[in-house]
mmCIF file of C-alpha atoms in Angstrom:
data_model
loop_
_atom_site.group_PDB
_atom_site.id
_atom_site.type_symbol
_atom_site.label_atom_id
_atom_site.label_comp_id
_atom_site.label_asym_id
_atom_site.label_seq_id
_atom_site.Cartn_x
_atom_site.Cartn_y
_atom_site.Cartn_z
ATOM 1 C CA PRO A 1292 276.347 135.667 225.496
ATOM 2 C CA ARG A 1293 272.793 134.764 224.482
ATOM 3 C CA TYR A 1294 273.950 131.497 222.896
ATOM 4 C CA PRO A 1295 277.124 130.168 224.529
ATOM 5 C CA SER A 1296 279.513 128.035 222.510
ATOM 6 C CA HIS A 1297 280.120 124.443 223.582
ATOM 7 C CA TRP A 1298 283.462 125.590 225.035
ATOM 8 C CA GLN A 1299 281.753 128.263 227.133
ATOM 9 C CA LEU A 1300 279.142 125.773 228.305
ATOM 10 C CA ALA A 1301 281.845 123.253 229.254
ATOM 11 C CA GLU A 1302 283.805 125.911 231.174
ATOM 12 C CA TYR A 1303 280.658 126.969 233.020
ATOM 13 C CA LEU A 1304 279.788 123.385 233.987
ATOM 14 C CA GLN A 1305 283.352 122.724 235.177
ATOM 15 C CA ALA A 1306 283.333 125.893 237.294
ATOM 16 C CA PHE A 1307 279.903 124.973 238.696
ATOM 17 C CA ALA A 1308 281.092 121.473 239.646
ATOM 18 C CA ALA A 1309 284.247 122.837 241.286
ATOM 19 C CA HIS A 1310 282.317 125.500 243.216
ATOM 20 C CA PHE A 1311 279.844 122.976 244.643
ATOM 21 C CA GLY A 1312 282.369 120.167 245.249
ATOM 22 C CA LEU A 1313 280.945 117.854 242.598
ATOM 23 C CA ASN A 1314 284.172 116.868 240.829
ATOM 24 C CA GLY A 1315 284.614 113.106 240.875
ATOM 25 C CA LEU A 1316 280.867 112.532 241.234
ATOM 26 C CA TYR A 1317 280.064 112.520 237.515
ATOM 27 C CA LYS A 1318 281.536 111.122 234.305
ATOM 28 C CA MET A 1319 282.236 113.034 231.098
ATOM 29 C CA GLN A 1320 282.906 111.522 227.659
ATOM 30 C CA THR A 1321 280.637 108.618 228.576
ATOM 31 C CA GLU A 1322 277.803 106.868 226.771
ATOM 32 C CA VAL A 1323 275.113 105.232 228.920
ATOM 33 C CA VAL A 1324 274.365 101.820 227.407
ATOM 34 C CA SER A 1325 271.625 100.799 229.841
ATOM 35 C CA CYS A 1326 269.981 101.920 233.044
ATOM 36 C CA ARG A 1327 268.091 99.207 234.949
ATOM 37 C CA ARG A 1328 266.173 99.484 238.201
ATOM 38 C CA GLN A 1329 267.061 96.723 240.648
ATOM 39 C CA ASP A 1330 264.345 95.268 242.851
ATOM 40 C CA HIS A 1331 265.281 94.555 246.468
ATOM 41 C CA ALA A 1332 268.895 95.642 246.046
ATOM 42 C CA GLU A 1333 271.075 97.800 248.274
ATOM 43 C CA HIS A 1334 271.537 100.211 245.376
ATOM 44 C CA GLY A 1335 268.466 100.914 243.277
ATOM 45 C CA TRP A 1336 270.011 101.146 239.808
ATOM 46 C CA THR A 1337 272.598 99.369 237.689
ATOM 47 C CA ILE A 1338 274.135 101.603 235.049
ATOM 48 C CA THR A 1339 276.086 100.102 232.167
ATOM 49 C CA TYR A 1340 278.290 102.642 230.418
ATOM 50 C CA ARG A 1341 281.285 102.913 228.138
ATOM 51 C CA PRO A 1342 283.892 105.639 227.845
ATOM 52 C CA VAL A 1343 283.949 107.372 224.447
ATOM 53 C CA GLY A 1344 286.391 109.690 222.716
ATOM 54 C CA SER A 1345 290.091 109.364 223.461
ATOM 55 C CA ASP A 1346 289.382 107.150 226.510
ATOM 56 C CA ALA A 1347 287.137 104.711 224.604
ATOM 57 C CA GLY A 1348 287.047 101.281 226.133
ATOM 58 C CA ALA A 1349 285.011 98.340 227.324
ATOM 59 C CA GLU A 1350 281.626 98.587 228.986
ATOM 60 C CA ARG A 1351 281.578 99.016 232.749
ATOM 61 C CA THR A 1352 278.852 98.888 235.384
ATOM 62 C CA LEU A 1353 278.039 101.115 238.295
ATOM 63 C CA GLN A 1354 275.581 100.656 241.169
ATOM 64 C CA VAL A 1355 273.797 103.856 242.229
ATOM 65 C CA ASP A 1356 270.959 104.911 244.496
ATOM 66 C CA ALA A 1357 269.402 107.461 242.157
ATOM 67 C CA VAL A 1358 269.451 108.515 238.509
ATOM 68 C CA VAL A 1359 269.084 112.056 237.225
ATOM 69 C CA MET A 1360 268.382 112.372 233.505
ATOM 70 C CA CYS A 1361 269.449 115.698 232.039
ATOM 71 C CA VAL A 1362 268.921 116.502 228.384
ATOM 72 C CA GLY A 1363 269.026 119.755 226.520
ATOM 73 C CA GLN A 1364 271.757 121.543 224.661
ATOM 74 C CA THR A 1365 273.818 118.389 224.367
ATOM 75 C CA CYS A 1366 271.096 116.181 222.872
ATOM 76 C CA ALA A 1367 270.857 115.103 219.245
ATOM 77 C CA PRO A 1368 268.492 117.398 217.338
ATOM 78 C CA SER A 1369 265.271 116.056 215.875
ATOM 79 C CA VAL A 1370 264.708 117.713 212.500
ATOM 80 C CA PRO A 1371 261.436 116.780 210.782
ATOM 81 C CA SER A 1372 261.193 116.621 207.003
ATOM 82 C CA TYR A 1373 258.640 118.613 205.058
ATOM 83 C CA PRO A 1374 257.283 118.180 201.521
ATOM 84 C CA GLY A 1375 259.407 120.225 199.124
ATOM 85 C CA GLN A 1376 262.301 120.543 201.550
ATOM 86 C CA ASP A 1377 264.647 118.829 199.094
ATOM 87 C CA THR A 1378 264.046 121.568 196.493
ATOM 88 C CA TYR A 1379 264.062 124.498 198.929
ATOM 89 C CA ARG A 1380 267.076 126.713 198.235
ATOM 90 C CA GLY A 1381 267.124 128.531 201.568
ATOM 91 C CA GLN A 1382 268.886 127.531 204.755
ATOM 92 C CA VAL A 1383 267.313 125.013 207.169
ATOM 93 C CA LEU A 1384 268.849 124.559 210.594
ATOM 94 C CA HIS A 1385 267.963 123.328 214.070
ATOM 95 C CA THR A 1386 268.124 125.649 217.082
ATOM 96 C CA SER A 1387 271.100 123.627 218.321
ATOM 97 C CA GLN A 1388 273.005 124.949 215.284
ATOM 98 C CA TYR A 1389 271.982 128.597 215.848
ATOM 99 C CA ARG A 1390 274.933 130.787 216.796
ATOM 100 C CA GLY A 1391 273.428 134.253 216.521
ATOM 101 C CA GLN A 1392 271.493 136.595 214.297
ATOM 102 C CA ALA A 1393 274.403 137.965 212.224
ATOM 103 C CA PRO A 1394 274.010 135.549 209.246
ATOM 104 C CA PHE A 1395 270.309 136.490 209.000
ATOM 105 C CA GLN A 1396 270.680 140.291 208.844
ATOM 106 C CA GLY A 1397 268.052 141.792 206.543
ATOM 107 C CA GLN A 1398 266.456 138.419 205.725
ATOM 108 C CA ARG A 1399 262.936 137.113 206.213
ATOM 109 C CA VAL A 1400 263.106 134.154 208.618
ATOM 110 C CA LEU A 1401 260.533 131.525 209.610
ATOM 111 C CA VAL A 1402 261.032 129.823 212.984
ATOM 112 C CA VAL A 1403 259.009 126.599 213.157
ATOM 113 C CA GLY A 1404 257.970 125.612 216.679
ATOM 114 C CA ALA A 1405 258.444 127.247 220.027
ATOM 115 C CA GLY A 1406 260.231 124.232 221.521
ATOM 116 C CA ALA A 1407 260.983 124.373 225.218
ATOM 117 C CA ALA A 1408 261.611 128.102 224.806
ATOM 118 C CA SER A 1409 264.427 127.644 222.269
ATOM 119 C CA GLY A 1410 262.256 128.587 219.282
ATOM 120 C CA THR A 1411 260.964 131.713 220.982
ATOM 121 C CA ASP A 1412 264.477 132.619 222.158
ATOM 122 C CA VAL A 1413 265.785 132.377 218.595
ATOM 123 C CA ALA A 1414 262.824 134.327 217.183
ATOM 124 C CA GLN A 1415 263.407 137.109 219.694
ATOM 125 C CA ASP A 1416 267.134 137.242 218.963
ATOM 126 C CA LEU A 1417 266.481 137.312 215.214
ATOM 127 C CA SER A 1418 264.085 140.234 215.649
ATOM 128 C CA PHE A 1419 267.070 142.502 216.332
ATOM 129 C CA GLY A 1420 268.556 142.016 212.869
ATOM 130 C CA ALA A 1421 266.349 140.110 210.459
ATOM 131 C CA LYS A 1422 264.036 142.031 208.126
ATOM 132 C CA GLN A 1423 261.036 139.987 209.313
ATOM 133 C CA VAL A 1424 260.630 137.062 211.705
ATOM 134 C CA PHE A 1425 257.683 134.672 211.654
ATOM 135 C CA LEU A 1426 257.037 132.137 214.432
ATOM 136 C CA SER A 1427 254.893 129.153 213.423
ATOM 137 C CA VAL A 1428 253.478 127.034 216.261
ATOM 138 C CA ARG A 1429 251.076 124.112 216.329
ATOM 139 C CA ARG A 1430 248.996 125.440 219.228
ATOM 140 C CA GLY A 1431 248.602 128.816 220.846
ATOM 141 C CA VAL A 1432 251.504 130.038 222.908
ATOM 142 C CA ILE A 1433 251.834 132.910 225.362
ATOM 143 C CA LEU A 1434 255.086 134.829 225.130
ATOM 144 C CA LEU A 1435 256.156 136.558 228.325
ATOM 145 C CA PRO A 1436 259.402 138.365 229.118
ATOM 146 C CA ARG A 1437 261.789 136.555 231.442
#
């Protein structure tokens, strides 16, 4: 699908980890509390974390050689506010909430921002069903097929 559900994404990541032998090398349902670089230590980083969800518990630490920061579909959306937004009667949503073009059939839709491709992906998907799609960007952008 163009926009996988969180279940589909989780299944894909689990299959990926199993295929490449990564199970046991990462932690799910975990909040990173701090990440500190250690000078002159055997391991370069000290990670403080805490389990969340059903396994919630006390903070723990982990010594690691490297840190990889991965953000994207699982991050908290940043939704700016605009003058008049409180009186606007239309729908406002972040690309992280977009599940497909069906609810927008026959409507005029404004997509604000290209994002890291997410805005342009949504605008393209909407073009197959919405009456009109407008893409508003701060600076010029070149749209190329993938």
